[in-house]
Every structure is written in C-alpha cells, then in structure tokens.
PDB file of C-alpha atoms in Angstrom:
ATOM      1  CA  MET A  73     -19.577 -20.133 -24.925  1.00 49.00           C
ATOM      2  CA  THR A  74     -16.498 -21.759 -24.436  1.00 77.00           C
ATOM      3  CA  VAL A  75     -14.648 -18.715 -26.060  1.00 76.00           C
ATOM      4  CA  LEU A  76     -16.274 -16.331 -23.765  1.00 74.00           C
ATOM      5  CA  GLY A  77     -15.312 -18.435 -20.779  1.00 72.00           C
ATOM      6  CA  THR A  78     -11.679 -18.660 -22.090  1.00 78.00           C
ATOM      7  CA  LEU A  79     -11.560 -14.672 -22.674  1.00 79.00           C
ATOM      8  CA  ALA A  80     -13.090 -14.437 -19.379  1.00 74.00           C
ATOM      9  CA  GLY A  81     -10.623 -16.301 -17.602  1.00 76.00           C
ATOM     10  CA  ILE A  82      -7.766 -14.443 -19.299  1.00 81.00           C
ATOM     11  CA  GLY A  83      -9.269 -11.346 -18.096  1.00 78.00           C
ATOM     12  CA  MET A  84      -9.568 -12.551 -14.325  1.00 75.00           C
ATOM     13  CA  ALA A  85      -5.834 -13.782 -14.547  1.00 81.00           C
ATOM     14  CA  VAL A  86      -4.154 -10.621 -16.248  1.00 83.00           C
ATOM     15  CA  GLY A  87      -6.870  -7.810 -15.630  1.00 80.00           C
ATOM     16  CA  PRO A  88      -5.968  -7.075 -11.744  1.00 81.00           C
ATOM     17  CA  PRO A  89      -2.369  -6.985 -11.764  1.00 84.00           C
ATOM     18  CA  LEU A  90      -2.301  -4.648 -14.868  1.00 85.00           C
ATOM     19  CA  ILE A  91      -4.299  -2.272 -13.095  1.00 83.00           C
ATOM     20  CA  TYR A  92      -1.297  -1.046 -11.105  1.00 87.00           C
ATOM     21  CA  ALA A  93       0.873  -0.527 -14.222  1.00 87.00           C
ATOM     22  CA  ASP A  94      -0.238   2.994 -14.760  1.00 84.00           C
ATOM     23  CA  GLN A  95      -0.206   3.834 -11.026  1.00 86.00           C
ATOM     24  CA  ALA A  96       3.524   2.706 -11.146  1.00 89.00           C
ATOM     25  CA  TYR A  97       4.438   4.745 -14.066  1.00 88.00           C
ATOM     26  CA  SER A  98       2.748   7.800 -12.736  1.00 87.00           C
ATOM     27  CA  ILE A  99       4.876   7.574  -9.427  1.00 89.00           C
ATOM     28  CA  VAL A 100       8.015   6.939 -11.435  1.00 91.00           C
ATOM     29  CA  LYS A 101       7.323   9.898 -13.673  1.00 89.00           C
ATOM     30  CA  LYS A 102       6.592  12.335 -10.854  1.00 86.00           C
ATOM     31  CA  LYS A 103       9.217  10.826  -8.600  1.00 88.00           C
ATOM     32  CA  ASP A 104       6.629  11.063  -5.812  1.00 85.00           C
ATOM     33  CA  SER A 105       4.668   8.245  -4.094  1.00 85.00           C
ATOM     34  CA  SER A 106       3.103  10.385  -1.530  1.00 80.00           C
ATOM     35  CA  GLY A 107      -0.514  10.125  -2.927  1.00 79.00           C
ATOM     36  CA  PHE A 108      -0.610   6.450  -3.108  1.00 84.00           C
ATOM     37  CA  SER A 109      -0.709   4.297   0.191  1.00 83.00           C
ATOM     38  CA  HIS A 110       1.880   1.528  -0.020  1.00 84.00           C
ATOM     39  CA  ASP A 111      -0.331  -0.301   2.605  1.00 87.00           C
ATOM     40  CA  VAL A 112      -2.316  -1.333  -0.640  1.00 88.00           C
ATOM     41  CA  CYS A 113       0.778  -3.477  -1.506  1.00 92.00           C
ATOM     42  CA  GLY A 114       0.683  -4.998   1.878  1.00 92.00           C
ATOM     43  CA  VAL A 115      -2.978  -6.001   1.624  1.00 91.00           C
ATOM     44  CA  LEU A 116      -2.594  -7.617  -1.771  1.00 91.00           C
ATOM     45  CA  LEU A 117       0.608  -9.446  -1.058  1.00 94.00           C
ATOM     46  CA  ILE A 118      -0.387 -11.036   2.416  1.00 95.00           C
ATOM     47  CA  ALA A 119      -4.021 -11.919   0.926  1.00 92.00           C
ATOM     48  CA  ASN A 120      -2.715 -13.653  -2.125  1.00 93.00           C
ATOM     49  CA  ILE A 121       0.015 -15.315  -0.436  1.00 94.00           C
ATOM     50  CA  ILE A 122      -2.542 -16.780   1.904  1.00 94.00           C
ATOM     51  CA  ARG A 123      -4.853 -17.673  -1.280  1.00 90.00           C
ATOM     52  CA  VAL A 124      -2.135 -19.761  -3.050  1.00 92.00           C
ATOM     53  CA  PHE A 125      -2.258 -21.844   0.049  1.00 93.00           C
ATOM     54  CA  PHE A 126      -6.002 -21.877   0.081  1.00 90.00           C
ATOM     55  CA  TRP A 127      -5.711 -23.478  -3.615  1.00 90.00           C
ATOM     56  CA  LEU A 128      -3.446 -26.326  -2.381  1.00 89.00           C
ATOM     57  CA  GLY A 129      -6.497 -27.460  -0.411  1.00 86.00           C
ATOM     58  CA  ASN A 130      -9.488 -26.319  -2.655  1.00 83.00           C
ATOM     59  CA  ARG A 131      -8.396 -26.298  -6.118  1.00 82.00           C
ATOM     60  CA  PHE A 132     -10.539 -23.400  -7.465  1.00 79.00           C
ATOM     61  CA  GLU A 133     -10.182 -22.320 -10.907  1.00 79.00           C
ATOM     62  CA  THR A 134      -6.791 -21.886 -12.574  1.00 85.00           C
ATOM     63  CA  PRO A 135      -7.043 -18.293 -13.795  1.00 84.00           C
ATOM     64  CA  LEU A 136      -7.599 -17.175 -10.104  1.00 84.00           C
ATOM     65  CA  LEU A 137      -4.445 -18.839  -9.054  1.00 89.00           C
ATOM     66  CA  ILE A 138      -2.436 -17.133 -11.800  1.00 91.00           C
ATOM     67  CA  GLN A 139      -3.932 -13.858 -10.884  1.00 89.00           C
ATOM     68  CA  SER A 140      -2.659 -14.404  -7.446  1.00 90.00           C
ATOM     69  CA  LEU A 141       0.733 -15.245  -8.616  1.00 93.00           C
ATOM     70  CA  LEU A 142       0.946 -12.201 -11.003  1.00 93.00           C
ATOM     71  CA  LEU A 143      -0.432 -10.102  -8.400  1.00 92.00           C
ATOM     72  CA  ILE A 144       2.332 -11.114  -5.887  1.00 94.00           C
ATOM     73  CA  VAL A 145       4.938 -10.135  -8.435  1.00 94.00           C
ATOM     74  CA  SER A 146       3.522  -6.875  -9.331  1.00 93.00           C
ATOM     75  CA  GLN A 147       2.916  -5.684  -5.803  1.00 94.00           C
ATOM     76  CA  LEU A 148       6.578  -6.522  -4.711  1.00 95.00           C
ATOM     77  CA  ILE A 149       7.679  -4.124  -7.869  1.00 94.00           C
ATOM     78  CA  LEU A 150       5.099  -1.545  -7.029  1.00 93.00           C
ATOM     79  CA  LEU A 151       6.050  -1.646  -3.365  1.00 93.00           C
ATOM     80  CA  ALA A 152       9.725  -1.056  -4.322  1.00 94.00           C
ATOM     81  CA  ILE A 153       8.885   1.930  -6.435  1.00 93.00           C
ATOM     82  CA  CYS A 154       6.596   3.266  -3.633  1.00 91.00           C
ATOM     83  CA  LEU A 155       9.612   3.062  -1.189  1.00 91.00           C
ATOM     84  CA  HIS A 156      12.185   4.546  -3.683  1.00 90.00           C
ATOM     85  CA  TYR A 157      10.071   7.528  -4.249  1.00 89.00           C
ATOM     86  CA  LYS A 158       8.570   8.145  -0.986  1.00 83.00           C
ATOM     87  CA  PRO A 159       9.619  11.611   0.247  1.00 76.00           C
ATOM     88  CA  THR A 160      11.082  12.523   3.407  1.00 64.00           C
ATOM     89  CA  ALA A 161       9.270  14.435   6.125  1.00 53.00           C
ATOM     90  CA  THR A 162      11.381  17.521   5.467  1.00 48.00           C
ATOM     91  CA  ASP A 163      11.167  17.444   1.759  1.00 49.00           C
ATOM     92  CA  SER A 164       9.360  20.104  -0.166  1.00 42.00           C
ATOM     93  CA  SER A 165       7.250  19.288  -3.119  1.00 41.00           C
ATOM     94  CA  GLU A 166       9.647  21.067  -5.257  1.00 39.00           C
ATOM     95  CA  ASP A 167      12.837  19.138  -4.209  1.00 40.00           C
ATOM     96  CA  ALA A 168      12.778  15.937  -6.250  1.00 39.00           C
ATOM     97  CA  THR A 169      16.146  14.777  -5.282  1.00 39.00           C
ATOM     98  CA  ASN A 170      15.715  13.591  -1.661  1.00 41.00           C
ATOM     99  CA  TYR A 171      13.486  10.696  -0.923  1.00 40.00           C
ATOM    100  CA  ALA A 172      12.826   8.332   2.196  1.00 42.00           C
ATOM    101  CA  PRO A 173      16.221   7.164   3.776  1.00 39.00           C
ATOM    102  CA  LEU A 174      15.542   3.562   3.079  1.00 40.00           C
ATOM    103  CA  SER A 175      19.250   2.522   4.191  1.00 39.00           C
ATOM    104  CA  PRO A 176      21.617   5.488   4.617  1.00 38.00           C
ATOM    105  CA  LEU A 177      25.178   4.776   4.127  1.00 37.00           C
ATOM    106  CA  PRO A 178      27.042   4.469   7.499  1.00 41.00           C
ATOM    107  CA  SER A 179      29.650   6.689   6.147  1.00 41.00           C
ATOM    108  CA  SER A 180      26.975   9.496   5.377  1.00 42.00           C
ATOM    109  CA  PRO A 181      27.228  12.665   7.249  1.00 46.00           C
ATOM    110  CA  ASN A 182      23.796  13.444   7.132  1.00 48.00           C
ATOM    111  CA  PRO A 183      21.701  10.279   7.249  1.00 44.00           C
ATOM    112  CA  GLN A 184      18.477  12.299   7.209  1.00 45.00           C
ATOM    113  CA  SER A 185      18.673  13.579   3.709  1.00 44.00           C
ATOM    114  CA  HIS A 186      20.638  11.959   0.820  1.00 44.00           C
ATOM    115  CA  SER A 187      19.680  11.219  -3.040  1.00 46.00           C
ATOM    116  CA  ARG A 188      18.383   7.822  -3.958  1.00 44.00           C
ATOM    117  CA  GLU A 189      21.421   6.621  -5.548  1.00 45.00           C
ATOM    118  CA  ASP A 190      22.881   5.950  -2.028  1.00 45.00           C
ATOM    119  CA  SER A 191      20.034   3.671  -1.098  1.00 44.00           C
ATOM    120  CA  ASP A 192      20.219  -0.243  -0.626  1.00 46.00           C
ATOM    121  CA  TYR A 193      16.972  -1.509  -0.479  1.00 43.00           C
ATOM    122  CA  LEU A 194      18.293  -4.716   1.267  1.00 47.00           C
ATOM    123  CA  SER A 195      20.094  -2.880   3.753  1.00 45.00           C
ATOM    124  CA  GLN A 196      18.644  -2.568   7.436  1.00 45.00           C
ATOM    125  CA  PRO A 197      16.629   0.336   7.920  1.00 45.00           C
ATOM    126  CA  PRO A 198      18.004   3.267  10.035  1.00 43.00           C
ATOM    127  CA  THR A 199      17.765   3.706  13.698  1.00 42.00           C
ATOM    128  CA  ALA A 200      14.597   4.923  15.409  1.00 41.00           C
ATOM    129  CA  ASN A 201      16.344   8.426  16.096  1.00 41.00           C
ATOM    130  CA  SER A 202      16.751   9.092  12.319  1.00 41.00           C
ATOM    131  CA  ASN A 203      12.972   8.180  11.889  1.00 42.00           C
ATOM    132  CA  ASN A 204      11.516  10.600  14.228  1.00 41.00           C
ATOM    133  CA  ARG A 205      12.266  13.874  12.647  1.00 37.00           C
ATOM    134  CA  GLY A 206      10.102  16.828  13.173  1.00 36.00           C
ATOM    135  CA  SER A 207       6.586  16.685  14.562  1.00 35.00           C
ATOM    136  CA  GLY A 208       5.016  14.991  11.610  1.00 36.00           C
ATOM    137  CA  GLY A 209       8.113  12.362  10.791  1.00 36.00           C
ATOM    138  CA  LEU A 210       7.406   9.731   8.546  1.00 36.00           C
ATOM    139  CA  LYS A 211       4.624   8.513  10.467  1.00 38.00           C
ATOM    140  CA  GLY A 212       2.525  11.176   8.775  1.00 38.00           C
ATOM    141  CA  LEU A 213       2.949   9.260   5.502  1.00 40.00           C
ATOM    142  CA  CYS A 214       1.450   6.003   7.010  1.00 44.00           C
ATOM    143  CA  VAL A 215      -2.118   5.153   7.587  1.00 47.00           C
ATOM    144  CA  GLY A 216      -3.091   4.930  11.269  1.00 48.00           C
ATOM    145  CA  GLY A 217       0.316   6.580  12.801  1.00 58.00           C
ATOM    146  CA  LYS A 218       2.491   4.531  14.931  1.00 72.00           C
ATOM    147  CA  ARG A 219       1.558   0.641  14.734  1.00 75.00           C
ATOM    148  CA  PRO A 220       2.986  -2.026  17.037  1.00 80.00           C
ATOM    149  CA  PHE A 221       6.364  -3.120  15.798  1.00 75.00           C
ATOM    150  CA  GLU A 222       5.931  -0.449  13.023  1.00 82.00           C
ATOM    151  CA  PHE A 223       4.077  -3.043  11.045  1.00 88.00           C
ATOM    152  CA  TRP A 224       4.207  -2.261   7.161  1.00 88.00           C
ATOM    153  CA  GLN A 225       6.096   1.022   8.160  1.00 84.00           C
ATOM    154  CA  TRP A 226       9.549   0.003   7.813  1.00 87.00           C
ATOM    155  CA  GLU A 227      11.829   1.846   5.505  1.00 79.00           C
ATOM    156  CA  GLY A 228      14.160  -0.850   4.168  1.00 87.00           C
ATOM    157  CA  TYR A 229      12.776  -3.216   1.541  1.00 91.00           C
ATOM    158  CA  GLY A 230      14.527  -6.243   3.148  1.00 92.00           C
ATOM    159  CA  SER A 231      12.215  -5.859   6.053  1.00 92.00           C
ATOM    160  CA  TYR A 232       9.086  -6.290   3.989  1.00 95.00           C
ATOM    161  CA  LEU A 233      10.855  -9.352   2.224  1.00 95.00           C
ATOM    162  CA  GLU A 234      11.809 -10.862   5.544  1.00 94.00           C
ATOM    163  CA  PHE A 235       8.140 -10.586   6.837  1.00 95.00           C
ATOM    164  CA  LEU A 236       6.765 -12.112   3.600  1.00 96.00           C
ATOM    165  CA  ALA A 237       9.227 -14.978   3.647  1.00 96.00           C
ATOM    166  CA  ALA A 238       8.251 -15.753   7.481  1.00 96.00           C
ATOM    167  CA  LEU A 239       4.764 -15.579   6.445  1.00 95.00           C
ATOM    168  CA  ILE A 240       5.272 -17.924   3.601  1.00 96.00           C
ATOM    169  CA  LEU A 241       7.218 -20.296   5.895  1.00 96.00           C
ATOM    170  CA  THR A 242       4.795 -20.271   8.757  1.00 95.00           C
ATOM    171  CA  LEU A 243       1.937 -20.957   6.240  1.00 94.00           C
ATOM    172  CA  GLY A 244       3.812 -23.924   4.730  1.00 94.00           C
ATOM    173  CA  VAL A 245       4.490 -25.600   7.932  1.00 95.00           C
ATOM    174  CA  LEU A 246       0.697 -25.249   8.986  1.00 94.00           C
ATOM    175  CA  GLN A 247      -0.192 -26.484   5.738  1.00 92.00           C
ATOM    176  CA  ILE A 248       1.751 -29.705   6.493  1.00 93.00           C
ATOM    177  CA  ILE A 249       0.262 -30.248   9.895  1.00 93.00           C
ATOM    178  CA  LEU A 250      -3.347 -28.904   9.304  1.00 91.00           C
ATOM    179  CA  GLY A 251      -3.674 -29.195   5.603  1.00 87.00           C
ATOM    180  CA  ARG A 252      -5.724 -32.455   5.943  1.00 88.00           C
ATOM    181  CA  TRP A 253      -8.487 -30.911   7.779  1.00 91.00           C
ATOM    182  CA  MET A 254     -11.195 -28.994   5.530  1.00 90.00           C
ATOM    183  CA  TRP A 255     -11.931 -26.503   8.152  1.00 90.00           C
ATOM    184  CA  TYR A 256      -8.511 -25.199   8.190  1.00 92.00           C
ATOM    185  CA  ILE A 257      -8.580 -24.853   4.373  1.00 90.00           C
ATOM    186  CA  ASP A 258     -11.971 -23.065   4.284  1.00 87.00           C
ATOM    187  CA  ALA A 259     -10.551 -20.701   7.196  1.00 90.00           C
ATOM    188  CA  LEU A 260      -7.793 -19.978   4.915  1.00 90.00           C
ATOM    189  CA  GLY A 261      -9.911 -18.954   2.306  1.00 85.00           C
ATOM    190  CA  PHE A 262     -12.101 -16.725   4.443  1.00 85.00           C
ATOM    191  CA  ILE A 263      -8.880 -15.075   5.855  1.00 90.00           C
ATOM    192  CA  ALA A 264      -7.430 -14.428   2.480  1.00 87.00           C
ATOM    193  CA  LEU A 265     -10.474 -13.017   0.821  1.00 81.00           C
ATOM    194  CA  SER A 266     -11.551 -10.967   4.121  1.00 85.00           C
ATOM    195  CA  ILE A 267      -7.750  -9.499   3.887  1.00 89.00           C
ATOM    196  CA  GLU A 268      -8.171  -8.460   0.233  1.00 83.00           C
ATOM    197  CA  SER A 269     -11.772  -7.083   0.682  1.00 83.00           C
ATOM    198  CA  THR A 270     -10.142  -4.331   2.990  1.00 86.00           C
ATOM    199  CA  LEU A 271      -7.963  -3.393  -0.035  1.00 83.00           C
ATOM    200  CA  PRO A 272      -9.525   0.212  -0.736  1.00 86.00           C
ATOM    201  CA  ILE A 273      -9.679   1.095   3.050  1.00 88.00           C
ATOM    202  CA  PRO A 274      -5.922   2.168   3.292  1.00 85.00           C
ATOM    203  CA  GLN A 275      -6.308   4.547   0.442  1.00 86.00           C
ATOM    204  CA  PHE A 276      -9.790   5.493   1.594  1.00 89.00           C
ATOM    205  CA  ILE A 277      -8.199   6.818   5.119  1.00 89.00           C
ATOM    206  CA  ALA A 278      -5.270   8.323   3.278  1.00 86.00           C
ATOM    207  CA  ASN A 279      -7.675  10.389   0.934  1.00 87.00           C
ATOM    208  CA  TYR A 280      -9.550  11.165   3.864  1.00 88.00           C
ATOM    209  CA  LYS A 281      -6.632  12.530   5.860  1.00 86.00           C
ATOM    210  CA  ARG A 282      -5.227  14.660   3.123  1.00 84.00           C
ATOM    211  CA  LYS A 283      -8.845  15.623   1.624  1.00 86.00           C
ATOM    212  CA  SER A 284      -7.656  14.845  -1.739  1.00 85.00           C
ATOM    213  CA  CYS A 285      -7.253  12.185  -4.262  1.00 85.00           C
ATOM    214  CA  TYR A 286      -3.989  13.690  -5.471  1.00 81.00           C
ATOM    215  CA  GLY A 287      -1.551  11.012  -6.633  1.00 81.00           C
ATOM    216  CA  PHE A 288      -4.081   8.019  -6.827  1.00 84.00           C
ATOM    217  CA  ARG A 289      -4.508   7.279 -10.305  1.00 82.00           C
ATOM    218  CA  SER A 290      -8.007   7.590 -11.755  1.00 83.00           C
ATOM    219  CA  SER A 291      -7.346   4.686 -13.936  1.00 83.00           C
ATOM    220  CA  THR A 292      -6.461   2.586 -10.718  1.00 85.00           C
ATOM    221  CA  LEU A 293      -9.945   3.676  -9.276  1.00 86.00           C
ATOM    222  CA  ALA A 294     -11.604   2.754 -12.235  1.00 85.00           C
ATOM    223  CA  GLY A 295      -9.736  -0.711 -12.330  1.00 83.00           C
ATOM    224  CA  TRP A 296     -10.717  -1.358  -8.856  1.00 83.00           C
ATOM    225  CA  PHE A 297     -14.487  -0.484  -9.526  1.00 85.00           C
ATOM    226  CA  PHE A 298     -15.214  -1.991 -12.801  1.00 85.00           C
ATOM    227  CA  GLY A 299     -12.752  -4.967 -11.975  1.00 80.00           C
ATOM    228  CA  ASP A 300     -14.556  -5.781  -8.712  1.00 83.00           C
ATOM    229  CA  ALA A 301     -17.888  -5.540 -10.319  1.00 86.00           C
ATOM    230  CA  PHE A 302     -16.445  -7.949 -13.175  1.00 82.00           C
ATOM    231  CA  LYS A 303     -15.201 -10.159 -10.585  1.00 79.00           C
ATOM    232  CA  THR A 304     -18.495 -10.116  -8.476  1.00 84.00           C
ATOM    233  CA  VAL A 305     -20.461 -11.224 -11.622  1.00 85.00           C
ATOM    234  CA  TYR A 306     -17.776 -13.753 -12.365  1.00 78.00           C
ATOM    235  CA  PHE A 307     -17.847 -15.502  -9.114  1.00 80.00           C
ATOM    236  CA  PHE A 308     -21.621 -16.030  -9.127  1.00 85.00           C
ATOM    237  CA  VAL A 309     -21.833 -17.208 -12.671  1.00 83.00           C
ATOM    238  CA  ARG A 310     -18.893 -19.633 -12.235  1.00 77.00           C
ATOM    239  CA  ARG A 311     -20.295 -20.764  -8.797  1.00 77.00           C
ATOM    240  CA  SER A 312     -17.017 -20.005  -7.111  1.00 74.00           C
ATOM    241  CA  PRO A 313     -16.442 -20.953  -3.360  1.00 74.00           C
ATOM    242  CA  ILE A 314     -18.658 -18.610  -1.051  1.00 78.00           C
ATOM    243  CA  GLN A 315     -15.544 -17.018   0.054  1.00 72.00           C
ATOM    244  CA  PHE A 316     -15.012 -15.329  -3.128  1.00 76.00           C
ATOM    245  CA  LYS A 317     -18.734 -14.232  -3.525  1.00 82.00           C
ATOM    246  CA  ALA A 318     -19.066 -12.356  -0.133  1.00 82.00           C
ATOM    247  CA  THR A 319     -15.783 -10.723  -0.143  1.00 81.00           C
ATOM    248  CA  ALA A 320     -16.302  -9.439  -3.733  1.00 84.00           C
ATOM    249  CA  ILE A 321     -19.571  -7.686  -2.586  1.00 87.00           C
ATOM    250  CA  LEU A 322     -17.604  -6.001   0.326  1.00 86.00           C
ATOM    251  CA  THR A 323     -14.699  -4.743  -1.794  1.00 86.00           C
ATOM    252  CA  LEU A 324     -17.118  -3.325  -4.235  1.00 88.00           C
ATOM    253  CA  CYS A 325     -18.751  -1.573  -1.507  1.00 88.00           C
ATOM    254  CA  TRP A 326     -15.527   0.086  -0.391  1.00 88.00           C
ATOM    255  CA  ASP A 327     -14.739   0.763  -4.240  1.00 88.00           C
ATOM    256  CA  SER A 328     -18.016   2.886  -4.361  1.00 89.00           C
ATOM    257  CA  ALA A 329     -16.724   4.882  -0.963  1.00 89.00           C
ATOM    258  CA  VAL A 330     -13.470   5.673  -2.787  1.00 90.00           C
ATOM    259  CA  LEU A 331     -15.214   6.561  -5.768  1.00 89.00           C
ATOM    260  CA  ALA A 332     -17.237   9.247  -3.646  1.00 90.00           C
ATOM    261  CA  GLN A 333     -14.172  10.702  -2.506  1.00 89.00           C
ATOM    262  CA  ARG A 334     -12.812  11.217  -5.826  1.00 88.00           C
ATOM    263  CA  VAL A 335     -16.204  13.108  -6.908  1.00 88.00           C
ATOM    264  CA  MET A 336     -15.819  14.963  -3.296  1.00 88.00           C
ATOM    265  CA  TYR A 337     -12.204  16.073  -3.169  1.00 86.00           C
ATOM    266  CA  GLY A 338     -11.045  15.787  -6.731  1.00 81.00           C
ATOM    267  CA  ALA A 339      -7.515  15.208  -7.752  1.00 76.00           C
ATOM    268  CA  ASN A 340      -5.798  18.607  -6.790  1.00 76.00           C
ATOM    269  CA  PRO A 341      -3.044  18.662  -4.354  1.00 77.00           C
ATOM    270  CA  PRO A 342      -3.800  19.270  -0.818  1.00 72.00           C
ATOM    271  CA  ARG A 343      -4.274  23.005   0.193  1.00 66.00           C
ATOM    272  CA  GLU A 344      -1.310  24.920   0.452  1.00 49.00           C
ATOM    273  CA  GLY A 345      -0.210  26.009   3.859  1.00 41.00           C
ATOM    274  CA  ILE A 346      -0.810  22.545   5.345  1.00 43.00           C
ATOM    275  CA  ASN A 347       1.702  19.987   5.420  1.00 45.00           C
ATOM    276  CA  GLN A 348       0.490  17.258   3.532  1.00 42.00           C
ATOM    277  CA  TYR A 349       2.648  14.744   5.608  1.00 42.00           C
ATOM    278  CA  SER A 350       1.649  16.184   8.964  1.00 43.00           C
ATOM    279  CA  SER A 351      -1.094  14.506  10.772  1.00 43.00           C
ATOM    280  CA  ASN A 352      -1.727  17.681  13.029  1.00 49.00           C
ATOM    281  CA  PRO A 353      -1.930  20.879  11.138  1.00 49.00           C
ATOM    282  CA  ILE A 354      -2.272  23.050  14.469  1.00 50.00           C
ATOM    283  CA  GLN A 355       0.816  21.634  16.067  1.00 48.00           C
ATOM    284  CA  GLN A 356       2.556  22.569  12.663  1.00 49.00           C
ATOM    285  CA  GLU A 357       1.379  25.992  12.713  1.00 53.00           C
ATOM    286  CA  GLU A 358       2.685  26.401  16.285  1.00 50.00           C
ATOM    287  CA  GLU A 359       5.853  25.099  15.387  1.00 48.00           C
ATOM    288  CA  GLU A 360       6.208  27.271  12.559  1.00 51.00           C
ATOM    289  CA  ARG A 361       5.302  30.276  14.835  1.00 56.00           C
ATOM    290  CA  GLY A 362       7.934  29.400  17.255  1.00 53.00           C
ATOM    291  CA  LEU A 363      10.640  29.184  14.442  1.00 47.00           C
ATOM    292  CA  ARG A 364       9.696  32.656  13.374  1.00 52.00           C
ATOM    293  CA  ALA A 365       9.923  33.756  17.000  1.00 51.00           C
ATOM    294  CA  ASP A 366      13.366  32.013  17.402  1.00 50.00           C
ATOM    295  CA  GLY A 367      14.492  33.856  14.317  1.00 52.00           C
ATOM    296  CA  GLU A 368      13.466  37.338  15.576  1.00 51.00           C
ATOM    297  CA  GLU A 369      15.233  36.812  18.666  1.00 49.00           C
ATOM    298  CA  ARG A 370      18.518  36.019  17.013  1.00 47.00           C
ATOM    299  CA  GLN A 371      18.243  39.066  14.722  1.00 50.00           C
ATOM    300  CA  PHE A 372      17.773  41.252  17.904  1.00 45.00           C
ATOM    301  CA  SER A 373      20.579  39.877  19.525  1.00 47.00           C
ATOM    302  CA  LEU A 374      22.958  40.356  16.619  1.00 45.00           C
ATOM    303  CA  GLN A 375      21.895  43.964  16.780  1.00 49.00           C
TER     304      GLN A 375
END
C-alpha cells in the first residue's frame, strides 16, 4: 500500500505538467499556436500561484505542492511558445515566417509584419494602432474579444511577467497581514481551485467559435480527462481538503464538454473561405467584396 501511495504521489506531482509537453512540441513543429488558447496558461499560472500561498496556511500533501510549482514553470514556457508562434491577423496559413508582433523594433519600417528573429519578448508591446489591423485584428485570436485593460491579451511577454510578479507581491503582503486567520486561508483555497476548475472553458469557447479542434492536441485532451478523473479519485481516497474535491468534479464536467466537441467537430482545419482569425465572417465577406469592387474600379480608371 505504501508503494502504491508513493507511485500515486509521483504521478500527481509530475503528471499534469507533462500533459503539455506534446502540445508545446506540436506548436513548435507546426510553427503555429492558433488552435491552442493561451488563456489556458493564464488559468493555470494564476490558480497555482494562489495555491502555493494556500499551502503556506494549510499544509496539504507535498506532491500537490510540487505539482503546482512544476505547472508554474511549464506554463511559463508554454506561454512563451504560444506568443512566439501566434500568427498575425493578416497571416495566411501558408506563410510561416510572420508571427504576432510581440515587440517590433523601433527602427522597423513595417511594424505590422516582421520575422520572429526581430522579436524581444521582454520589450514593451506595440502601440494600440498597430494592434487593430483589419476587422478581425488580434482580438479574433483571443477568447471573449476585447477585455478590460486587454487582460491576458498583451503581446509582450514582459507584460505577463509583470502581472504575475504583481500578483505574487500582493499575495505576499496579504499573507503577512491575514495569514493568521483560517477564513482567509480557506478562501485562498477556494479561489485557487475555483479558477483551476475553469481550465477547459477558454479552450471550449475557442473550439466553439472555430467549429474545430484543429491545433488542440488529443494527447492534451486525454491528459485532461484521465488526469482529472484520477485526481478526483485521489482527492477522495486521500481525504484532501474539500476545496480539492469540489473543484475536481467541476473540472471533470468541463473536460467531458471539450471531449464532446472533439467528437462533434473533429480535428480538421476550419472550413475554407472563412478567416479563422475573424470573429465576424459576414463582415469579412463584405470587406472582401468591397476590395474586389475597388480593384475593378482602379482597373477601369487605368483603361
């Protein structure tokens, strides 16, 4: 029984971070992260940072703490990969040399399109004017469109690091002030695990908008479903805090929803003729019709 418990603990610690290894490899291989919602990285980073502070007041099992630390590291790497290979709104699927303008160089004559070698992750993102290119813009790549303060829609990797550093600093101050009260510690646990329970939702929305699961690895989905099923059983057998049990069940329900999408939509690319980065295909069709009319008018004037 001790051996099984040890193996289960090792699986809980290293299993979830390894789920995303194949997803990262696939993005690097295809040089395209458009099918994977990088909001998933945000959910895991925020939830596990809060969970670490929850551990300071309620010393749950060490494998779960190690799991949180490994997930933080793995998601920072995956987030950098997603941003690096995020295509621009004007990119065609055949053009694999242009990526999202994480931080175009000031001397660049065309900041809207440049190769990834010119990117500096830690630089400031470009101005708002360079972000709104075309009707779809980069907003079409993000779940939920425009957000207050463009939350988790920043283009510079440094902006994400600054936010996470501010979150850690805030939680550290609150831990010093309120860490002696158990109600605060319990609230941290519920907040951390409630956020983590929403993990499949950004991917669910992205799949629904594109009517396709293209770019989202089946291995990641299998890891979510079977991993969360294993965690649910583990939490009940090991009598983990109620926060872990309740949120594990909720996460498993959302995993089932994404699994249903995989069966319905399949893994084929989105339908041709509809820009996968545009949230309004009708508006895109009208613009294309207008461009054709402009071209005909110019041709007539030349004659």
